[in-house]
GROMACS .gro file of C-alpha atoms in nm:
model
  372
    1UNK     CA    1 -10.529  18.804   0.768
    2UNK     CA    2 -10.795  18.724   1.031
    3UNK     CA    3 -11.067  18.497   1.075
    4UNK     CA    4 -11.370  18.647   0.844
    5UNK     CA    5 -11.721  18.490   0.796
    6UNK     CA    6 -12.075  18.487   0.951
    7UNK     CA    7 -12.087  18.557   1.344
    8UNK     CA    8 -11.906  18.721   1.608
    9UNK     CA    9 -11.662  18.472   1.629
   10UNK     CA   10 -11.587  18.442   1.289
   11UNK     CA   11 -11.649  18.815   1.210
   12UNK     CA   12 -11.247  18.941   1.233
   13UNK     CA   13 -11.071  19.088   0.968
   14UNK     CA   14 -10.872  19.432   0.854
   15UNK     CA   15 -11.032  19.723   0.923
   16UNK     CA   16 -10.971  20.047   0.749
   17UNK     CA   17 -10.967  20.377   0.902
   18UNK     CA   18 -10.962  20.665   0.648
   19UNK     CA   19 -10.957  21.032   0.653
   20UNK     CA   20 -11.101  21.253   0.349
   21UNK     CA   21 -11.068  21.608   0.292
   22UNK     CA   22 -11.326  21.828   0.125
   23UNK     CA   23 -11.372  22.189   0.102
   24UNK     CA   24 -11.621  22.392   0.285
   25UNK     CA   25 -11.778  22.688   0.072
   26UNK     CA   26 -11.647  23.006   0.134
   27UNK     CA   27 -11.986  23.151   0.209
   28UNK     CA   28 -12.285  23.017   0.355
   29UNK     CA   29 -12.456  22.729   0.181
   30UNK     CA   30 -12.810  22.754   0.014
   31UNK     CA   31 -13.031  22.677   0.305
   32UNK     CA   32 -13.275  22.519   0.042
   33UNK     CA   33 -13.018  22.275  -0.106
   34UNK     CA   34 -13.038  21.911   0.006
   35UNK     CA   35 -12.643  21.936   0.074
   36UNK     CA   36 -12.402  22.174   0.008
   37UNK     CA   37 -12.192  22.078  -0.261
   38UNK     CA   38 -11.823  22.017  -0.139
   39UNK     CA   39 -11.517  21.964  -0.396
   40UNK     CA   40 -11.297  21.673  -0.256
   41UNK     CA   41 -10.961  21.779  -0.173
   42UNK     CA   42 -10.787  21.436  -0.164
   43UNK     CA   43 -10.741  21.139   0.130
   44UNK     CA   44 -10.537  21.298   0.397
   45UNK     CA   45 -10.487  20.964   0.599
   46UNK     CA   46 -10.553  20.581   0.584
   47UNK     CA   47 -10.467  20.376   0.894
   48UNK     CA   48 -10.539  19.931   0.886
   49UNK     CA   49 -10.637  19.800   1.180
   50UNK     CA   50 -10.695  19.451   1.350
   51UNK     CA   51 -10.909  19.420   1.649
   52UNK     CA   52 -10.746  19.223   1.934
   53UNK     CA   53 -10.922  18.960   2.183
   54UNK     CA   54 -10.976  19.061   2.504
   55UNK     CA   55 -10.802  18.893   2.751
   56UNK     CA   56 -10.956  18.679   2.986
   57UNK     CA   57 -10.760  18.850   3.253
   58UNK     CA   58 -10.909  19.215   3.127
   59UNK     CA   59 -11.230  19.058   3.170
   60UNK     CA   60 -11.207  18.964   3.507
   61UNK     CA   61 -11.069  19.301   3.636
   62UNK     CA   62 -11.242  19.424   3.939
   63UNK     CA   63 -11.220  19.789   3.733
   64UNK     CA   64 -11.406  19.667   3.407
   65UNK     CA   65 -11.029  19.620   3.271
   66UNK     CA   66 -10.953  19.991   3.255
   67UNK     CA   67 -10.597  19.970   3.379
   68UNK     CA   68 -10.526  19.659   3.205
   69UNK     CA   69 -10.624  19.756   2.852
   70UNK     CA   70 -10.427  20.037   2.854
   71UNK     CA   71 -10.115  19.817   2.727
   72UNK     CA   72 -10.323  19.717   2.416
   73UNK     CA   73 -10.397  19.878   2.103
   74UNK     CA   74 -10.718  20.012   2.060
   75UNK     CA   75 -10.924  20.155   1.825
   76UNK     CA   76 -10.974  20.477   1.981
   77UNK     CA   77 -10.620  20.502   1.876
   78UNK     CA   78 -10.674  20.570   1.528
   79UNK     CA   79 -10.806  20.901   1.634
   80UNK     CA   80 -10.466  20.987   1.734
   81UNK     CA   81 -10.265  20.834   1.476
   82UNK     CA   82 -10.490  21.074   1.216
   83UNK     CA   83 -10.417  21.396   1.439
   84UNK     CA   84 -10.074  21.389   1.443
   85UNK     CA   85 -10.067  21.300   1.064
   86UNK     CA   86 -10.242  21.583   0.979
   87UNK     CA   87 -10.085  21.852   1.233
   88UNK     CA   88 -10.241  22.217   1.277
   89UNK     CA   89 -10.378  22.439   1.012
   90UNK     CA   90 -10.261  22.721   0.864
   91UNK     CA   91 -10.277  23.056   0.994
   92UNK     CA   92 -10.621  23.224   0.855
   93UNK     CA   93 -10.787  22.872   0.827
   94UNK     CA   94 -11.004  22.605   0.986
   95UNK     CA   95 -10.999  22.270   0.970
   96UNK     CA   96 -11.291  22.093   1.108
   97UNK     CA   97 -11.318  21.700   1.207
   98UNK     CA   98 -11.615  21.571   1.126
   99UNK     CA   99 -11.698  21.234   1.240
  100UNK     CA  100 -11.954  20.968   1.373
  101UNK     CA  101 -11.997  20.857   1.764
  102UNK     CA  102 -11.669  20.607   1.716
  103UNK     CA  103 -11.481  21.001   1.740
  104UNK     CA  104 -11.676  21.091   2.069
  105UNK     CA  105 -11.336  21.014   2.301
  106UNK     CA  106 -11.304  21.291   2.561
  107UNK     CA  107 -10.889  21.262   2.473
  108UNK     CA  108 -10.935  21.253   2.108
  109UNK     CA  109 -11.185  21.633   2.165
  110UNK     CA  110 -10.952  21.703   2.394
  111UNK     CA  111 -10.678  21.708   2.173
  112UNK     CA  112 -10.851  21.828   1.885
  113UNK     CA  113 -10.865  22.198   2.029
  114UNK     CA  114 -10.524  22.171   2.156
  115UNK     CA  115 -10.410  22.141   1.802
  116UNK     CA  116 -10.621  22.392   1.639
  117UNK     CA  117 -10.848  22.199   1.471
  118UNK     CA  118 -11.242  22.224   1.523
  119UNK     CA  119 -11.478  21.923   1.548
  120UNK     CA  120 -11.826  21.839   1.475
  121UNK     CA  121 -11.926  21.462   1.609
  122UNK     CA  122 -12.221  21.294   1.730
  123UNK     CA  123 -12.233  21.238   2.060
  124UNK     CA  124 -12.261  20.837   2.163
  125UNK     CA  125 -12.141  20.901   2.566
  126UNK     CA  126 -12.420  21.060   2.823
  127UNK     CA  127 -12.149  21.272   2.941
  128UNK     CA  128 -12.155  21.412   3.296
  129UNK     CA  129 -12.148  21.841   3.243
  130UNK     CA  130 -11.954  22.078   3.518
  131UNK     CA  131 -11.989  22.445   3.532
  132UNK     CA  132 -11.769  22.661   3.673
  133UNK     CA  133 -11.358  22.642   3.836
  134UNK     CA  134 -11.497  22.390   4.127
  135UNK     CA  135 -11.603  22.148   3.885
  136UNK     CA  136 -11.991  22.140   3.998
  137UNK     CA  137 -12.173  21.856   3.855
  138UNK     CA  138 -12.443  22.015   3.626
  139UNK     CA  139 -12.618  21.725   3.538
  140UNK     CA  140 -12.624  21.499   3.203
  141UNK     CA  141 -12.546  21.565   2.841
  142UNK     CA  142 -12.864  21.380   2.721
  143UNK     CA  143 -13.106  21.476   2.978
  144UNK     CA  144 -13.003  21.862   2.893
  145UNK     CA  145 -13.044  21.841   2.498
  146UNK     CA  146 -13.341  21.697   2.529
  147UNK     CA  147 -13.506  21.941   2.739
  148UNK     CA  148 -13.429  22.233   2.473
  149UNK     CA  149 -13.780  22.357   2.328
  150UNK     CA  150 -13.746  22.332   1.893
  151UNK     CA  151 -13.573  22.667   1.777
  152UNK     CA  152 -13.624  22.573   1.362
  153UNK     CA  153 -13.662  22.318   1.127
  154UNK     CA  154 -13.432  22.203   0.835
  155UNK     CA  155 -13.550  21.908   0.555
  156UNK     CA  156 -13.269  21.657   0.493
  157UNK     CA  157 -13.298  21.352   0.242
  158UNK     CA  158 -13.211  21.025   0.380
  159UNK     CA  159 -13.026  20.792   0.164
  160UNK     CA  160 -13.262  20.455   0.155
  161UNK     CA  161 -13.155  20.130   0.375
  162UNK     CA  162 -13.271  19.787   0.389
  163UNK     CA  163 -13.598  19.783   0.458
  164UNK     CA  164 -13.587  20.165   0.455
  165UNK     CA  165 -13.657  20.351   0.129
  166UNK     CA  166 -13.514  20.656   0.058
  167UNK     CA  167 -13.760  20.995   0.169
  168UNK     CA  168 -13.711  21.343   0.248
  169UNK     CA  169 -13.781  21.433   0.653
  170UNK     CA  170 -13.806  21.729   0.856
  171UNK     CA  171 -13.596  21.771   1.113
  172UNK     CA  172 -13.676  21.979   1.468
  173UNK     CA  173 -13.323  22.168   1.576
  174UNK     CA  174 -13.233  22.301   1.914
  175UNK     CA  175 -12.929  22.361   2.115
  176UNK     CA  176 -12.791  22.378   2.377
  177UNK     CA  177 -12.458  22.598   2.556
  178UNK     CA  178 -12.155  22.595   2.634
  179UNK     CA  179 -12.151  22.311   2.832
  180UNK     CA  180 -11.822  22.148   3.018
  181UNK     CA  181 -11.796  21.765   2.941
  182UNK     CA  182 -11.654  21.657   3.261
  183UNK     CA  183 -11.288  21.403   3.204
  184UNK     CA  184 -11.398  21.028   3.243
  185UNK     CA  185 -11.407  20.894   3.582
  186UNK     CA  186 -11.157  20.601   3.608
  187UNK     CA  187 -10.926  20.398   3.843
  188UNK     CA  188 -10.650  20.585   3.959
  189UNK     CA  189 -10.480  20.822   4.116
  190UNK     CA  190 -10.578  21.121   3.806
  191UNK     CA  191 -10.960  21.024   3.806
  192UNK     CA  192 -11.170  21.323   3.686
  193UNK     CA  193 -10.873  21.524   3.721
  194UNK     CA  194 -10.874  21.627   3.343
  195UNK     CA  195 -10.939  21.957   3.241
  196UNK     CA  196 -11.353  21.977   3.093
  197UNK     CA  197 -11.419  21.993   2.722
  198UNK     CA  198 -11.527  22.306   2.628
  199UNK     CA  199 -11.840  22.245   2.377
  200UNK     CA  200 -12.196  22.327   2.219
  201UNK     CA  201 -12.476  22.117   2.185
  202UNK     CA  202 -12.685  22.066   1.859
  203UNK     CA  203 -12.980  21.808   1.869
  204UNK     CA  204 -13.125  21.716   1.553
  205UNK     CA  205 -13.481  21.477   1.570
  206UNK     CA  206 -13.752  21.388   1.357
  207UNK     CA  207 -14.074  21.449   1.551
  208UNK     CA  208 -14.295  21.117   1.507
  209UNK     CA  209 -14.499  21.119   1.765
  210UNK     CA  210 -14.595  20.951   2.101
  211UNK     CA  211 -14.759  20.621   1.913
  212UNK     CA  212 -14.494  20.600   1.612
  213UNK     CA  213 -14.160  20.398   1.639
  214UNK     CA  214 -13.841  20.616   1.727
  215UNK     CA  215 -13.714  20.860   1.421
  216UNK     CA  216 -13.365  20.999   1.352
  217UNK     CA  217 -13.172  21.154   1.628
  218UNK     CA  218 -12.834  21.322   1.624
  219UNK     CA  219 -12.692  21.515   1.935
  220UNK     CA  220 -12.406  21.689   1.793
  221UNK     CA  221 -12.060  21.818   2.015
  222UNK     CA  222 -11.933  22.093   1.830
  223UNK     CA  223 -11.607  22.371   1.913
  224UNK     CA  224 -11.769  22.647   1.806
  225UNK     CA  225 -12.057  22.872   1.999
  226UNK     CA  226 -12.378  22.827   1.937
  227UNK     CA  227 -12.640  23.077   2.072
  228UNK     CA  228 -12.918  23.094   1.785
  229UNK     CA  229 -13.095  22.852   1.484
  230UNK     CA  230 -12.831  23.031   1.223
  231UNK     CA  231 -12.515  22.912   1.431
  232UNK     CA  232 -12.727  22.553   1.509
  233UNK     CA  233 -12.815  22.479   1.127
  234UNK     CA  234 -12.447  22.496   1.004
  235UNK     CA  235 -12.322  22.238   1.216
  236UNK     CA  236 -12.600  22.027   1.091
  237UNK     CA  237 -12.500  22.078   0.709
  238UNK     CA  238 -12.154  22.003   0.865
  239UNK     CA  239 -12.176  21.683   1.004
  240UNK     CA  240 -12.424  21.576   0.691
  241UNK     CA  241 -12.149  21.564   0.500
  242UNK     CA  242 -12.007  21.259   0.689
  243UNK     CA  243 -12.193  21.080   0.423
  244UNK     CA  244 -11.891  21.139   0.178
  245UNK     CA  245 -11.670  20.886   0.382
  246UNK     CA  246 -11.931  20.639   0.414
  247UNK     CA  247 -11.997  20.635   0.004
  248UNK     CA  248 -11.602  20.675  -0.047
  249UNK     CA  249 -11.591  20.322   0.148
  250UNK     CA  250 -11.891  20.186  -0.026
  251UNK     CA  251 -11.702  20.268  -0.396
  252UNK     CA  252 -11.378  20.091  -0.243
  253UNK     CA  253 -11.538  19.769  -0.117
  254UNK     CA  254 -11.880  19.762  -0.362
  255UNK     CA  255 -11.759  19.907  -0.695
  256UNK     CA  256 -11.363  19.833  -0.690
  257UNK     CA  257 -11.414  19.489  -0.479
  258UNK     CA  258 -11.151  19.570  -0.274
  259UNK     CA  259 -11.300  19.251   0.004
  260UNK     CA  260 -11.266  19.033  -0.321
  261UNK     CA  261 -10.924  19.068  -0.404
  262UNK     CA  262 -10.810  18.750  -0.193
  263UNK     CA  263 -10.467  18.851  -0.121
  264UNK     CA  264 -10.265  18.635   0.113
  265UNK     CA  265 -10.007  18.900   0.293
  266UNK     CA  266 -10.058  19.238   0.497
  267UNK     CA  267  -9.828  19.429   0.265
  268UNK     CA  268  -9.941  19.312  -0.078
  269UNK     CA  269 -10.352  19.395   0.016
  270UNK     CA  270 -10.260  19.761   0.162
  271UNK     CA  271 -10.050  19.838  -0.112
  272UNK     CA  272 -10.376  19.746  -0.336
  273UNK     CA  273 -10.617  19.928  -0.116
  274UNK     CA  274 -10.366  20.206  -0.117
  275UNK     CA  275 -10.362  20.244  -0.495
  276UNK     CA  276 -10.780  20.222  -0.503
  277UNK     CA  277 -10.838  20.482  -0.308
  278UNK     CA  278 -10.718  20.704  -0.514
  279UNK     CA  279 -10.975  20.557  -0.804
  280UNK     CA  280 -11.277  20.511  -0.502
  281UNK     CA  281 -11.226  20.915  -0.400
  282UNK     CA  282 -11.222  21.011  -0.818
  283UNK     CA  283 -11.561  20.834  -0.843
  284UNK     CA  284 -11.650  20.990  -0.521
  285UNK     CA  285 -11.601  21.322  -0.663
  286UNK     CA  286 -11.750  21.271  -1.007
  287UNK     CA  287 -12.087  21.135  -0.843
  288UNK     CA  288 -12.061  21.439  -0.644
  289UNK     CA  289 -12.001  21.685  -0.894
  290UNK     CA  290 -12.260  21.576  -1.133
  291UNK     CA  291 -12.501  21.518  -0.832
  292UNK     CA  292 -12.472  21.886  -0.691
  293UNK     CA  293 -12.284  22.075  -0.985
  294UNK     CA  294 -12.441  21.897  -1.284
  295UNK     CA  295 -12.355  22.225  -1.512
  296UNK     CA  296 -11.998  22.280  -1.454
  297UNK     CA  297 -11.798  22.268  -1.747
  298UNK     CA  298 -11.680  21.870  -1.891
  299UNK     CA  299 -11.327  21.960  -1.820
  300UNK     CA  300 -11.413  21.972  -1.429
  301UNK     CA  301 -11.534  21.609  -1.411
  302UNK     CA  302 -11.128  21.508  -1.344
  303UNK     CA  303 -11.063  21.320  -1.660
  304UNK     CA  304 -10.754  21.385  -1.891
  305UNK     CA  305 -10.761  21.582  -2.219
  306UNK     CA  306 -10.773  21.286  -2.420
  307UNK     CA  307 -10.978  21.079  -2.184
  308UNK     CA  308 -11.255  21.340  -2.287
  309UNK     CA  309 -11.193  21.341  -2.629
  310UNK     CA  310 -11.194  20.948  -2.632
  311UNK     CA  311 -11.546  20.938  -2.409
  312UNK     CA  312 -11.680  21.217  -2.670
  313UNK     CA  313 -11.641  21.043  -2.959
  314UNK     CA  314 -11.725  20.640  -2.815
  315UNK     CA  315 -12.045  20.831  -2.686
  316UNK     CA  316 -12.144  21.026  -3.020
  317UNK     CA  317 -12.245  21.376  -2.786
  318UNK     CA  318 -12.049  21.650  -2.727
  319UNK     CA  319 -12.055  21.621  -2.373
  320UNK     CA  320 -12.086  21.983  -2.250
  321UNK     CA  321 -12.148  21.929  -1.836
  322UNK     CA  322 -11.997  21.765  -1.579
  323UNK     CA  323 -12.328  21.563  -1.601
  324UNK     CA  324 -12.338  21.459  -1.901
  325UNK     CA  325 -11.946  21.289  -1.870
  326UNK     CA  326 -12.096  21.116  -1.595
  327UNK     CA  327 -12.376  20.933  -1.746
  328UNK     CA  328 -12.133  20.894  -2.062
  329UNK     CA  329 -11.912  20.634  -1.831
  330UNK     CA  330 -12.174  20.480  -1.638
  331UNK     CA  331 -12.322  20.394  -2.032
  332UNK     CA  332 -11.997  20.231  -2.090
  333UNK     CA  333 -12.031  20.053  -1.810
  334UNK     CA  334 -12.396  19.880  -1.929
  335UNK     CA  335 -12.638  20.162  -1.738
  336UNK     CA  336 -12.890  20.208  -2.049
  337UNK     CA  337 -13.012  20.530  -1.885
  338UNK     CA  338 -13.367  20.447  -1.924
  339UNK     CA  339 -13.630  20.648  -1.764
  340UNK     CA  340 -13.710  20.390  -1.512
  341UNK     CA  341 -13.356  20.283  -1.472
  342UNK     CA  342 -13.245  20.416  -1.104
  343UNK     CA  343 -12.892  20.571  -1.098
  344UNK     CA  344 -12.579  20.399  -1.185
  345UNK     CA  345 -12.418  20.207  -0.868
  346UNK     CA  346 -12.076  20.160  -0.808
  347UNK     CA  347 -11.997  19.854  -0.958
  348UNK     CA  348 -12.132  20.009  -1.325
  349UNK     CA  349 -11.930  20.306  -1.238
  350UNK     CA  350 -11.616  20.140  -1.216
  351UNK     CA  351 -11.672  19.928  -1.522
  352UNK     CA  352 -11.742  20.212  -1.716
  353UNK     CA  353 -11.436  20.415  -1.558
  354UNK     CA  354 -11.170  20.090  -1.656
  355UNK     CA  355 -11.374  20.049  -2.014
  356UNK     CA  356 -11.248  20.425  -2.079
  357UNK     CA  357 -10.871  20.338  -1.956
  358UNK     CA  358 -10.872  20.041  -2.177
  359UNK     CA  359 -11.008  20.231  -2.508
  360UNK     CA  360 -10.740  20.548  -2.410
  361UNK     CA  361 -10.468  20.257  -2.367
  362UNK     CA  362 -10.590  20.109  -2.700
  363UNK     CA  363 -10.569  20.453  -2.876
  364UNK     CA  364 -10.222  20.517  -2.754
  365UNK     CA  365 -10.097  20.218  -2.882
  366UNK     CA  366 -10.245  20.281  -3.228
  367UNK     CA  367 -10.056  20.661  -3.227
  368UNK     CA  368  -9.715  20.456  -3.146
  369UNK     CA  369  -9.786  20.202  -3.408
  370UNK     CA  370  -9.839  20.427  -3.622
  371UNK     CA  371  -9.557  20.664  -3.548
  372UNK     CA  372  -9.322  20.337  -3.573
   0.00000   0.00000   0.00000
């Protein structure tokens, strides 16, 4: 399906654009917890995608190739594709996009309050502001979150990298607005003629100091008014929870192997990915279940009735919490559980997750056998 290897020139293939829905809590989130703990609702879109060459004749436009790319399908697309599949929300509720700086598209924020729908995404363009019906210029986007003095401080735990363990940090939060994102300034007869984007600024940093290298920074566009730390803080909960899509892809390509299956056509390898997504997002939402909600009942953790009684009795423990079924699979897929022994990955979870299916197939075989 594309050229795939090592380097930029080598480095095409399908790429997957996905949309997950999780629920919010009905009432404000423990400001102590690491992250509030959000029941998955299901995937509410899944888009494929293959990135085009640009044209030699794009890249030789005197306008950067702004009228000529127009014709050719883009990325930022997706964006749209995902707003009209999901539509407006109901009367009484809000639905709120929550995304990285790929989202930051003044059409695609645009949009999103013309529909309804609310948006918290990091911010990747230094967006000219205008105040007022005139349209005044009032400066940058960066240069005016940055100048906003600390108003609080919230501790987040970042997930470890390469080279990068895993360690708790404390994060300085201001904000900034409204502000009016001015429409992007480009060839043609409708430059800057769009109507400004209505937003709020959150910045979120991690104060190292003059001599240390660069921390974490986030400057967050959100819909809704922000005037104080309690309005700020949400919207930095909010767009924490990004991290859900980012693990849901990790389960599909690390634990399932979805890049391994070596399918030759388009319609047999998104038919696969289709059908383990729906496994990926069920490990998703154990992992977070037992993670934040370790003492809900067994019954919660999504497996069947006789799933559980199957995992109860392979395991020899009554398996009580949503926790406890958890650590039950990833033992059946080889995680001894030791004290040392980090947490299960993906990969064990998944073994452990097809070991059950197999022993539930195997038992209701036996109960036809016998019943024959």
């Amino acid at each position: 399906l594309g050229p795939v290897g090592p380097g930029k020139a080598t480095s095409q293939g399908v790429l997957l654009h996905s949309l997950v829905a999780a629920a919010w809590p009905a009432t404000d989130p423990d400001p102590a917890a690491k992250r509030p703990a959000l029941p998955l609702l299901g995937l509410l879109d899944q888009q494929f995608h293959v990135r085009q060459p640009v044209p030699a004749a794009e890249k030789a436009h005197p306008h950067g190739g702004s009228r000529p790319r127009q014709g050719r399908v883009r990325a930022s697309g997706l964006w749209a594709n995902s707003r009209r599949a999901v539509g407006q929300p109901p009367a009484g509720t809000r639905w709120v996009v929550v995304a990285d700086r790929g989202a930051d598209i003044y059409e695609h924020l645009q949009q999103c309050q013309a529909q309804g729908l609310g948006f918290v995404v990091r911010a990747a363009q230094d967006r000219a502001l205008v105040a007022g019906a005139a349209k005044t210029p009032a400066g940058r986007l960066f240069v005016l979150a940055r100048a906003q003095p600390s108003a609080g401080t919230c501790t987040l735990a970042l997930r470890g990298r390469p080279r990068q363990p895993a360690r708790e940090v404390v994060l300085q939060v201001s904000f900034s607005g409204p502000v009016a994102l001015r429409a992007p300034q480009r060839p043609g007869g409708a430059t800057g003629k769009g109507e400004p984007v209505p937003a709020s600024v959150v910045r979120v940093w991690e104060d190292t100091g003059p001599e240390a290298a660069p921390g974490l920074e986030w400057l967050l566009l959100s819909d809704q008014p922000v005037t104080d730390f309690t309005q700020a803080l949400p919207c930095v909960r909010q767009y924490t929870s990004r991290w859900l899509i980012e693990d849901f892809h990790k389960a599909l390509k690390t634990g399932l192997g979805a890049e391994k299956l070596q399918l030759q056509t388009a319609a047999r390898l998104f038919a696969a990915v289709a059908l383990l997504s729906v496994v990926a997002l069920a490990l998703v939402d154990l992992r977070e279940k037992s993670r934040l909600e370790p003492d809900l009942p067994a019954e919660a953790a999504g497996l069947t009735n006789t799933e559980l009684r199957v995992l109860r009795h392979q395991s020899r423990r009554p398996l009580d919490t949503v926790r406890a079924v958890f650590l039950a699979l990833a033992g059946l897929g080889g995680h001894l559980g030791r004290k040392g022994d980090g947490p299960p990955g993906w990969q064990t979870r998944w073994l452990g997750r097809r070991t059950l299916r197999l022993l539930v197939e195997g038992v209701n075989r036996a109960a036809q056998f016998l019943d024959d």
